[in-house]
Coordinates of C-alpha atoms and ligand atoms in Angstrom, one line a residue:
X27 CA 0.1 -0.1 0.0
X28 CA 0.7 3.6 0.3
X29 CA -1.0 6.6 1.5
X30 CA -1.4 8.8 -1.3
X31 CA -4.8 8.8 -2.3
X32 CA -7.3 11.7 -3.5
X33 CA -10.1 12.6 -1.0
X34 CA -12.3 15.6 -1.9
X35 CA -10.6 15.9 -5.1
X36 CA -6.9 16.8 -3.1
X37 CA -4.2 14.6 -2.3
X38 CA -3.6 13.7 0.8
X39 CA -1.0 12.2 2.1
X40 CA -2.5 9.5 5.2
X41 CA -4.4 12.2 6.8
X42 CA -2.7 15.5 5.7
X43 CA -4.0 17.6 2.8
X44 CA -0.8 18.5 0.5
X45 CA -1.7 21.5 -1.2
X46 CA -1.8 23.6 2.0
X47 CA 1.2 21.6 3.4
X48 CA 2.9 22.9 0.4
X49 CA 1.8 26.6 0.4
X50 CA 2.5 26.5 4.2
X51 CA 6.4 25.3 3.7
X52 CA 6.7 26.0 0.2
X53 CA 8.4 24.5 -3.0
X54 CA 10.7 21.7 -3.8
X55 CA 9.1 20.0 -0.8
X56 CA 9.6 16.3 -0.5
X57 CA 6.9 15.0 2.3
X58 CA 6.9 11.3 2.9
X59 CA 4.3 8.7 4.8
X60 CA 5.3 7.0 8.6
X61 CA 2.8 4.3 8.6
X62 CA 3.3 3.3 5.0
X63 CA 7.1 3.1 5.5
X64 CA 6.0 1.1 9.1
X65 CA 3.3 -0.9 6.6
X66 CA 6.5 -1.9 3.8
X67 CA 8.6 -3.0 7.0
X68 CA 6.2 -4.9 8.7
X69 CA 4.8 -7.0 5.4
X70 CA 8.8 -7.5 4.9
X71 CA 8.9 -8.4 8.2
X72 CA 6.1 -11.4 8.2
X73 CA 7.3 -12.7 4.4
X74 CA 10.6 -14.0 6.0
X75 CA 8.9 -15.1 9.1
X76 CA 9.4 -19.2 7.9
X77 CA 13.6 -18.2 8.6
X78 CA 15.6 -16.7 11.2
X79 CA 16.0 -13.6 9.9
X80 CA 16.8 -9.8 10.1
X81 CA 15.8 -6.9 7.7
X82 CA 18.7 -5.3 7.5
X83 CA 17.1 -1.1 6.3
X84 CA 19.7 -0.5 3.3
X85 CA 20.1 3.6 4.7
X86 CA 21.5 5.2 1.7
X87 CA 18.1 5.0 0.4
X88 CA 16.6 7.8 2.2
X89 CA 18.7 8.7 5.3
X90 CA 16.8 11.2 7.2
X91 CA 16.8 10.4 11.4
X92 CA 13.6 10.4 11.8
X93 CA 13.5 7.6 9.3
X94 CA 16.0 6.0 10.8
X95 CA 14.4 6.5 13.8
X96 CA 11.2 5.3 12.8
X97 CA 12.9 2.1 11.9
X98 CA 15.3 2.1 14.7
X99 CA 11.8 1.6 17.0
X100 CA 10.6 -1.0 15.5
X101 CA 14.1 -3.1 16.0
X102 CA 15.6 -3.0 11.9
X103 CA 18.7 -3.4 11.1
X104 CA 20.7 -1.5 9.3
X105 CA 23.4 -1.6 6.2
X106 CA 25.2 1.3 5.9
X107 CA 27.9 1.9 3.2
X108 CA 29.6 5.2 5.6
X109 CA 31.2 6.6 8.6
X110 CA 28.3 9.4 7.7
X111 CA 25.8 6.6 8.0
X112 CA 27.2 4.5 10.7
X113 CA 26.8 8.2 12.9
X114 CA 23.2 9.4 11.4
X115 CA 22.0 5.4 12.8
X116 CA 23.8 6.0 16.1
X117 CA 22.0 9.2 16.4
X118 CA 18.8 7.9 15.2
X119 CA 19.3 6.0 18.1
X120 CA 19.9 2.8 15.9
X121 CA 22.1 -0.3 16.9
X122 CA 25.5 -0.8 15.7
X123 CA 25.7 -3.8 16.9
X124 CA 22.8 -4.5 14.3
X125 CA 25.1 -2.8 11.6
X126 CA 26.4 -4.2 8.3
X127 CA 28.5 -2.1 6.3
X128 CA 28.6 -2.3 2.6
X129 CA 31.5 -0.9 -0.4
X130 CA 34.1 -1.1 -1.7
X131 CA 35.9 1.1 -0.7
X132 CA 36.1 1.9 2.7
X133 CA 38.9 4.3 4.5
X134 CA 40.7 3.5 7.4
X135 CA 39.0 6.4 9.0
X136 CA 35.7 4.3 8.3
X137 CA 37.4 0.9 9.5
X138 CA 38.6 2.1 12.6
X139 CA 35.4 3.9 13.3
X140 CA 33.1 0.9 13.1
X141 CA 35.7 -0.9 14.8
X142 CA 35.4 1.2 17.9
X143 CA 31.2 1.3 17.6
X144 CA 30.7 -2.7 17.1
X145 CA 29.0 -2.9 14.2
X146 CA 28.0 -6.4 13.0
X147 CA 29.7 -7.6 10.6
X148 CA 31.8 -5.6 7.5
X149 CA 30.9 -6.6 4.3
X150 CA 33.8 -6.7 2.3
X151 CA 34.1 -6.8 -1.3
X152 CA 37.9 -7.9 -2.1
X153 CA 40.8 -9.5 -0.7
X154 CA 42.9 -6.6 -0.5
X155 CA 40.2 -4.7 1.7
X156 CA 39.9 -8.0 3.9
X157 CA 43.8 -7.7 4.1
X158 CA 43.8 -4.1 5.6
X159 CA 40.7 -4.7 7.6
X160 CA 42.8 -6.9 9.7
X161 CA 45.8 -5.2 9.6
X162 CA 43.7 -2.1 11.0
X163 CA 41.8 -4.9 13.5
X164 CA 45.5 -5.9 14.7
X165 CA 46.8 -2.8 15.1
X166 CA 43.9 -1.7 17.3
X167 CA 44.0 -5.1 19.1
X168 CA 40.5 -6.6 18.0
X169 CA 38.7 -9.0 15.7
X170 CA 37.0 -7.7 13.5
X171 CA 34.3 -9.7 11.9
X172 CA 33.5 -10.1 8.3
X173 CA 31.6 -11.6 5.8
X174 CA 32.7 -11.2 2.2
X175 CA 30.1 -9.8 -0.8
X176 CA 30.5 -12.9 -3.5
X177 CA 29.2 -12.0 -7.0
X178 CA 27.4 -14.3 -8.7
X179 CA 27.6 -14.0 -12.3
X180 CA 23.7 -13.4 -11.9
X181 CA 21.5 -10.7 -14.5
X182 CA 19.6 -9.6 -12.6
X183 CA 17.6 -7.5 -15.4
X184 CA 17.4 -4.3 -13.9
X185 CA 19.5 -0.4 -15.4
X186 CA 22.9 -1.2 -16.1
X187 CA 23.8 1.9 -13.8
X188 CA 22.1 -0.8 -10.9
X189 CA 23.1 -4.3 -11.6
X190 CA 25.4 -5.0 -9.6
X191 CA 25.9 -9.3 -9.5
X192 CA 27.8 -9.3 -13.1
X193 CA 31.9 -10.2 -13.1
X194 CA 32.2 -6.9 -14.9
X195 CA 30.6 -4.9 -12.3
X196 CA 33.8 -3.6 -9.8
X197 CA 31.4 -5.5 -6.3
X198 CA 32.2 -8.5 -4.8
X199 CA 34.4 -11.2 -5.3
X200 CA 33.9 -14.8 -8.3
X201 CA 31.7 -16.7 -7.4
X202 CA 34.4 -19.8 -7.4
X203 CA 36.9 -17.3 -6.2
X204 CA 35.0 -17.6 -2.5
X205 CA 36.0 -21.0 -1.0
X206 CA 39.6 -20.5 -1.4
X207 CA 39.7 -16.5 0.1
X208 CA 37.6 -18.4 2.9
X209 CA 40.8 -20.3 3.6
X210 CA 43.5 -18.4 3.2
X211 CA 42.2 -16.0 6.0
X212 CA 41.2 -18.8 8.6
X213 CA 44.9 -19.4 7.6
X214 CA 46.4 -16.2 7.2
X215 CA 43.8 -13.3 9.2
X216 CA 44.5 -14.0 12.6
X217 CA 42.4 -10.6 13.6
X218 CA 39.3 -11.2 11.0
X219 CA 36.4 -13.8 12.2
X220 CA 35.0 -14.5 9.3
X221 CA 31.0 -13.9 10.3
X222 CA 29.2 -14.6 6.8
X223 CA 28.4 -14.5 3.8
X224 CA 27.0 -11.7 1.8
X225 CA 25.6 -10.7 -1.8
X226 CA 23.3 -8.1 -4.1
X227 CA 22.8 -8.4 -7.8
X228 CA 21.1 -5.0 -8.0
X229 CA 18.5 -3.0 -7.5
X230 CA 14.9 -2.0 -9.1
X231 CA 14.1 -6.0 -9.7
X232 CA 10.7 -6.0 -11.3
X233 CA 10.7 -10.6 -11.2
X234 CA 11.8 -12.8 -8.8
X235 CA 13.3 -15.0 -11.6
X236 CA 17.0 -13.6 -10.5
X237 CA 16.3 -13.2 -7.1
X238 CA 15.5 -16.8 -7.4
X239 CA 18.3 -18.2 -9.6
X240 CA 20.7 -16.2 -7.3
X241 CA 20.4 -18.0 -3.9
X242 CA 19.9 -21.2 -5.9
X243 CA 23.1 -20.7 -7.3
X244 CA 25.0 -19.4 -4.0
X245 CA 23.3 -21.9 -1.3
X246 CA 25.1 -25.0 -1.6
X247 CA 28.4 -22.2 -0.9
X248 CA 26.6 -21.0 1.7
X249 CA 26.2 -24.4 3.3
X250 CA 29.5 -25.5 2.3
X251 CA 31.0 -22.3 4.4
X252 CA 28.8 -22.7 6.9
X253 CA 29.7 -26.4 7.7
X254 CA 33.7 -25.0 6.8
X255 CA 34.2 -21.5 8.3
X256 CA 31.3 -22.1 10.6
X257 CA 29.2 -18.6 9.3
X258 CA 26.4 -17.7 11.3
X259 CA 24.7 -15.3 8.5
X260 CA 24.2 -14.9 4.8
X261 CA 22.6 -11.5 3.8
X262 CA 21.0 -11.9 0.6
X263 CA 21.2 -8.1 -0.2
X264 CA 17.9 -5.6 -1.5
X265 CA 16.8 -4.8 -4.5
X266 CA 13.1 -5.3 -5.0
X267 CA 11.6 -3.6 -6.9
X268 CA 8.7 -1.2 -6.5
X269 CA 5.8 0.3 -8.8
X270 CA 7.1 3.3 -10.4
X271 CA 4.4 3.7 -13.4
X272 CA 0.7 3.6 -12.1
X273 CA -2.3 3.5 -14.1
X274 CA -4.1 7.9 -13.0
X275 CA -6.9 6.6 -15.4
X276 CA -9.2 5.7 -12.5
X277 CA -8.1 8.5 -10.5
X278 CA -6.7 6.8 -8.1
X279 CA -3.1 6.0 -7.2
X280 CA -3.5 3.1 -6.0
X281 CA -4.7 1.1 -8.6
X282 CA -2.3 -2.3 -8.0
X283 CA -3.5 -3.2 -5.3
X284 CA -6.6 -4.2 -6.5
X285 CA -5.3 -5.6 -9.4
X286 CA -5.4 -10.2 -9.7
X287 CA -1.9 -10.7 -8.2
X288 CA -0.1 -12.5 -11.7
X289 CA -0.4 -9.2 -13.8
X290 CA 2.1 -7.6 -10.6
X291 CA 5.5 -7.4 -11.4
X292 CA 6.6 -8.5 -8.2
X293 CA 5.2 -8.6 -4.3
X294 CA 6.8 -9.3 -1.2
X295 CA 4.5 -12.2 -0.6
X296 CA 5.7 -13.4 -3.7
X297 CA 9.3 -13.0 -2.7
X298 CA 8.5 -14.4 0.8
X299 CA 6.9 -18.1 -0.6
X300 CA 9.6 -18.2 -3.6
X301 CA 12.7 -17.6 -1.4
X302 CA 12.0 -18.9 2.5
X303 CA 11.9 -22.5 1.3
X304 CA 15.1 -22.3 -0.7
X305 CA 17.1 -20.7 2.6
X306 CA 15.0 -22.7 5.6
X307 CA 17.1 -25.5 5.9
X308 CA 21.0 -23.8 6.1
X309 CA 20.8 -23.4 9.6
X310 CA 21.6 -19.7 8.6
X311 CA 20.3 -16.3 10.0
X312 CA 19.2 -14.4 7.1
X313 CA 20.0 -11.1 6.7
X314 CA 18.1 -8.9 3.9
X315 CA 19.0 -5.4 2.9
X316 CA 15.8 -3.6 1.5
X317 CA 16.1 0.1 1.0
X318 CA 13.7 1.5 -2.1
X319 CA 10.8 -1.0 -1.2
X320 CA 11.1 0.3 2.5
X321 CA 10.8 4.2 1.6
X322 CA 10.2 4.3 -2.3
X323 CA 6.2 4.5 -2.2
X324 CA 7.1 6.0 0.9
X325 CA 7.4 9.4 0.0
X326 CA 6.7 12.2 -2.7
X327 CA 8.4 15.5 -4.2
X328 CA 6.0 18.3 -4.1
X329 CA 6.8 20.9 -7.0
X330 CA 5.2 24.4 -7.8
X331 CA 4.4 25.0 -11.8
X332 CA 6.3 28.5 -12.5
X333 CA 5.6 28.9 -16.2
X334 CA 4.0 27.4 -19.3
X335 CA 6.5 27.6 -22.1
X336 CA 4.3 27.2 -25.3
X337 CA 7.6 26.0 -28.0
X338 CA 7.4 26.0 -31.7
X339 CA 7.9 21.4 -31.3
X340 CA 7.1 21.1 -28.0
X341 CA 5.1 22.7 -24.5
X342 CA 7.4 22.9 -21.4
X343 CA 6.2 22.9 -17.8
X344 CA 8.4 24.8 -15.8
X345 CA 8.4 23.9 -11.7
X346 CA 10.0 25.2 -9.5
X347 CA 12.1 21.3 -8.2
X348 CA 15.4 20.4 -10.3
X349 CA 17.7 17.7 -11.3
X350 CA 19.5 18.6 -8.0
X351 CA 16.3 18.1 -6.0
X352 CA 15.7 14.5 -7.6
X353 CA 17.9 12.9 -10.2
X354 CA 16.7 9.8 -11.1
X355 CA 15.3 10.7 -14.4
X356 CA 18.1 12.3 -15.3
X357 CA 20.8 9.7 -14.4
X358 CA 18.7 6.5 -14.9
X359 CA 15.9 7.7 -16.7
X360 CA 14.0 7.0 -14.1
X361 CA 10.1 7.2 -14.4
X362 CA 8.0 9.1 -11.7
X363 CA 4.3 9.7 -11.6
X364 CA 3.3 12.9 -11.8
X365 CA 0.0 14.2 -10.7
X366 CA -1.9 17.8 -9.8
X367 CA -2.6 18.0 -6.0
X368 CA -6.5 19.1 -6.7
X369 CA -7.4 16.8 -8.6
X370 CA -8.4 17.9 -12.5
X371 CA -12.5 17.6 -12.9
X372 CA -11.9 16.6 -16.8
X373 CA -10.0 13.4 -17.9
X374 CA -8.9 15.8 -20.8
X375 CA -5.0 14.9 -20.7
X376 CA -1.9 17.3 -22.9
X377 CA 1.2 15.9 -24.5
X378 CA 4.2 18.2 -21.9
X379 CA 7.9 17.7 -21.1
X380 CA 7.5 19.0 -17.4
X381 CA 11.6 20.6 -16.5
X382 CA 13.6 21.9 -14.2
X383 CA 15.3 25.8 -14.0
X384 CA 18.7 23.7 -13.6
X385 CA 20.8 25.3 -16.9
X386 CA 20.8 21.6 -18.6
X387 CA 18.3 19.9 -21.2
X388 CA 18.8 16.7 -18.9
X389 CA 16.6 18.2 -16.2
X390 CA 13.2 17.3 -17.2
X391 CA 11.0 15.2 -14.7
X392 CA 9.0 13.6 -18.5
X393 CA 9.1 13.7 -21.7
X394 CA 6.4 14.4 -23.7
X395 CA 3.9 12.6 -21.5
X396 CA 0.2 12.6 -21.5
X397 CA -0.9 14.8 -18.3
X398 CA -3.3 16.8 -16.9
X399 CA -3.0 20.4 -18.2
X400 CA -2.3 22.2 -14.5
X401 CA -0.9 26.0 -15.2
X402 CA 1.6 28.1 -13.4
X403 CA 0.6 28.6 -10.0
X404 CA -0.7 25.0 -9.6
X405 CA 1.0 22.1 -6.9
X406 CA 2.6 18.9 -8.5
X407 CA 3.3 15.5 -6.8
X408 CA 6.2 13.6 -8.2
X409 CA 5.5 10.2 -7.4
X410 CA 8.1 7.5 -5.8
X411 CA 10.0 9.8 -4.0
X412 CA 10.8 8.5 -1.4
X413 CA 14.4 6.3 -2.0
X414 CA 17.0 7.3 -3.7
X415 CA 15.3 11.3 -4.4
X416 CA 16.7 14.0 -1.0
X417 CA 19.5 11.2 -0.6
X418 CA 20.4 12.4 -4.1
X419 CA 19.6 15.4 -4.4
X420 CA 22.7 17.8 -4.3
X421 CA 23.2 22.0 -4.5
X422 CA 24.6 22.4 -8.3
X423 CA 23.2 25.8 -9.4
X424 CA 23.8 27.1 -5.4
X425 CA 19.8 25.8 -5.1
X426 CA 19.3 25.2 -1.4
X427 CA 18.4 21.6 -0.5
X428 CA 14.2 20.9 0.0
X429 CA 12.6 20.7 3.2
X430 CA 11.2 17.3 4.3
X431 CA 8.0 16.6 6.3
X432 CA 7.1 13.0 7.9
X433 CA 3.5 12.4 8.3
X434 CA 2.0 10.6 11.2
X435 CA -1.6 9.9 10.5
X436 CA -2.6 13.9 10.7
X437 CA 0.1 15.4 12.1
X438 CA 2.9 16.9 10.0
X439 CA 6.5 17.3 11.3
X440 CA 9.4 19.2 9.5
X441 CA 11.9 16.7 9.9
X442 CA 14.8 18.2 7.8
X443 CA 14.7 22.6 7.6
X444 CA 14.8 23.8 3.9
X445 CA 18.1 25.1 4.0
X446 CA 18.9 29.4 3.9
X447 CA 21.3 31.2 1.5
X448 CA 23.3 31.1 4.8
X449 CA 24.1 27.6 4.8
X450 CA 24.6 27.8 1.0
X451 CA 28.0 29.2 2.1
X452 CA 28.7 27.6 5.6
X453 CA 32.6 26.8 5.8
X454 CA 33.8 28.4 2.5
X455 CA 36.3 31.1 2.6
Ligands
LLP10 N1 22.3 -3.5 0.2 C1 24.1 -3.1 -1.1 C2 24.4 -3.9 -1.0 C3 23.6 -2.2 -1.8 O1 24.1 -1.3 -2.6 C4 22.1 -1.8 -2.0 C5 22.0 -0.4 -3.1 C6 20.9 -1.9 -1.3 C7 21.2 -3.0 -0.7 C8 19.7 -1.4 -1.5 O2 19.1 -1.4 -2.6 P1 17.6 -1.2 -2.5 O3 16.9 -2.7 -1.9 O4 17.0 0.0 -2.8 O5 17.4 -2.2 -4.8 N2 20.1 5.0 -6.5 C9 19.0 4.3 -7.6 C10 19.8 3.1 -6.4 C11 21.0 2.7 -6.4 C12 21.3 1.4 -5.3 C13 22.6 1.0 -4.9 N3 22.6 0.1 -4.0 C14 17.9 4.7 -7.9 O6 18.2 5.9 -7.6 O7 17.5 3.7 -9.1

């Protein structure tokens, strides 16, 4: 589910009317539904009920402290990729002992910080990194818990920039090289405790097949490592895709909930049904690292139309959000539904490009899309912007970062203030 729907022709996030919210706080404005975030977390947790597991939320998807706090209170673990993300998790009340640390380029400072904080596991991406981790742990006189990321060479069939499980990607260690690496590590690296195995084949997967392929390929390896090296966990990564494209014809924006299951791309219940039986008898703790599934459909970016520019070839709707606020369309040709906050009276549609104010031709949210004919002054919502939205925003063109709001029932709380012009130059000489 998600918490966005029209009530009396106004778009609501749960019990909060979004147009007055946008008017009060200004645009561009990120708005998240706490109910939706919690619903997704709980449904995923329930889908995995048949196996000993932990959901380690991928902080990179949305790292606002209030979002992290919400999930920490639910008992989530966290998958982090930097010292900065660990700092955020700790500030939000998360437990470092439930954090896994991924990424191909961990620095000495990050490793020391994570060792001091006592994280659950370093998810190591190369033999070189494992040796360096051993060295740093040795200097500190501690043992570093580690899992190696296996690259299973499985095609995730997603956008090339977010596919990670093929041999040509920079991630992980070749499937075939894993057993000998664990042997060497056990013999030669006294400051490493091999605690698990990790994999992640890509992001925004909308079919179950690549997940099944990867799990079936790697399960015997996980079993072997458990027998030989007593590993205790296997993280099967994140990557569960969400629906970005919705039919607005009916005037609702949650139609997929009503679709027959076989016509939906991938549901979390299907994921649980297919994956759990394949993991059940391994005797390993299963970790999951979902980011987008938890927060993607739980957030929107609100923006106001500034101008309508009728060019010779096209009509442009120019809005006050730009690619610096939401870069997914520019970077991955990502599709975000665009809906007016006031539901249009007629079903009439016009073909338009919705573009931002940034001085780049790639600064668009859609091209030649049939949309309701909203006008300057009107607010619109870019849907499904809760994951990889604000976290990828930048100050490009010296634009202050937008504010973020968390809705809980009928309460809307500012969880990050809009940046001021003074904020833009803080730290500069
Ligand atoms: N675990 C690892 C090791 C990852 O690299 C990622 C995402 C995740 C978990 C979480 O994946 P998710 O469940 O969110 O698919 N900025 C891109 C997505 C980049 C994903 C990077 N890694 C986008 O906007 O589509």
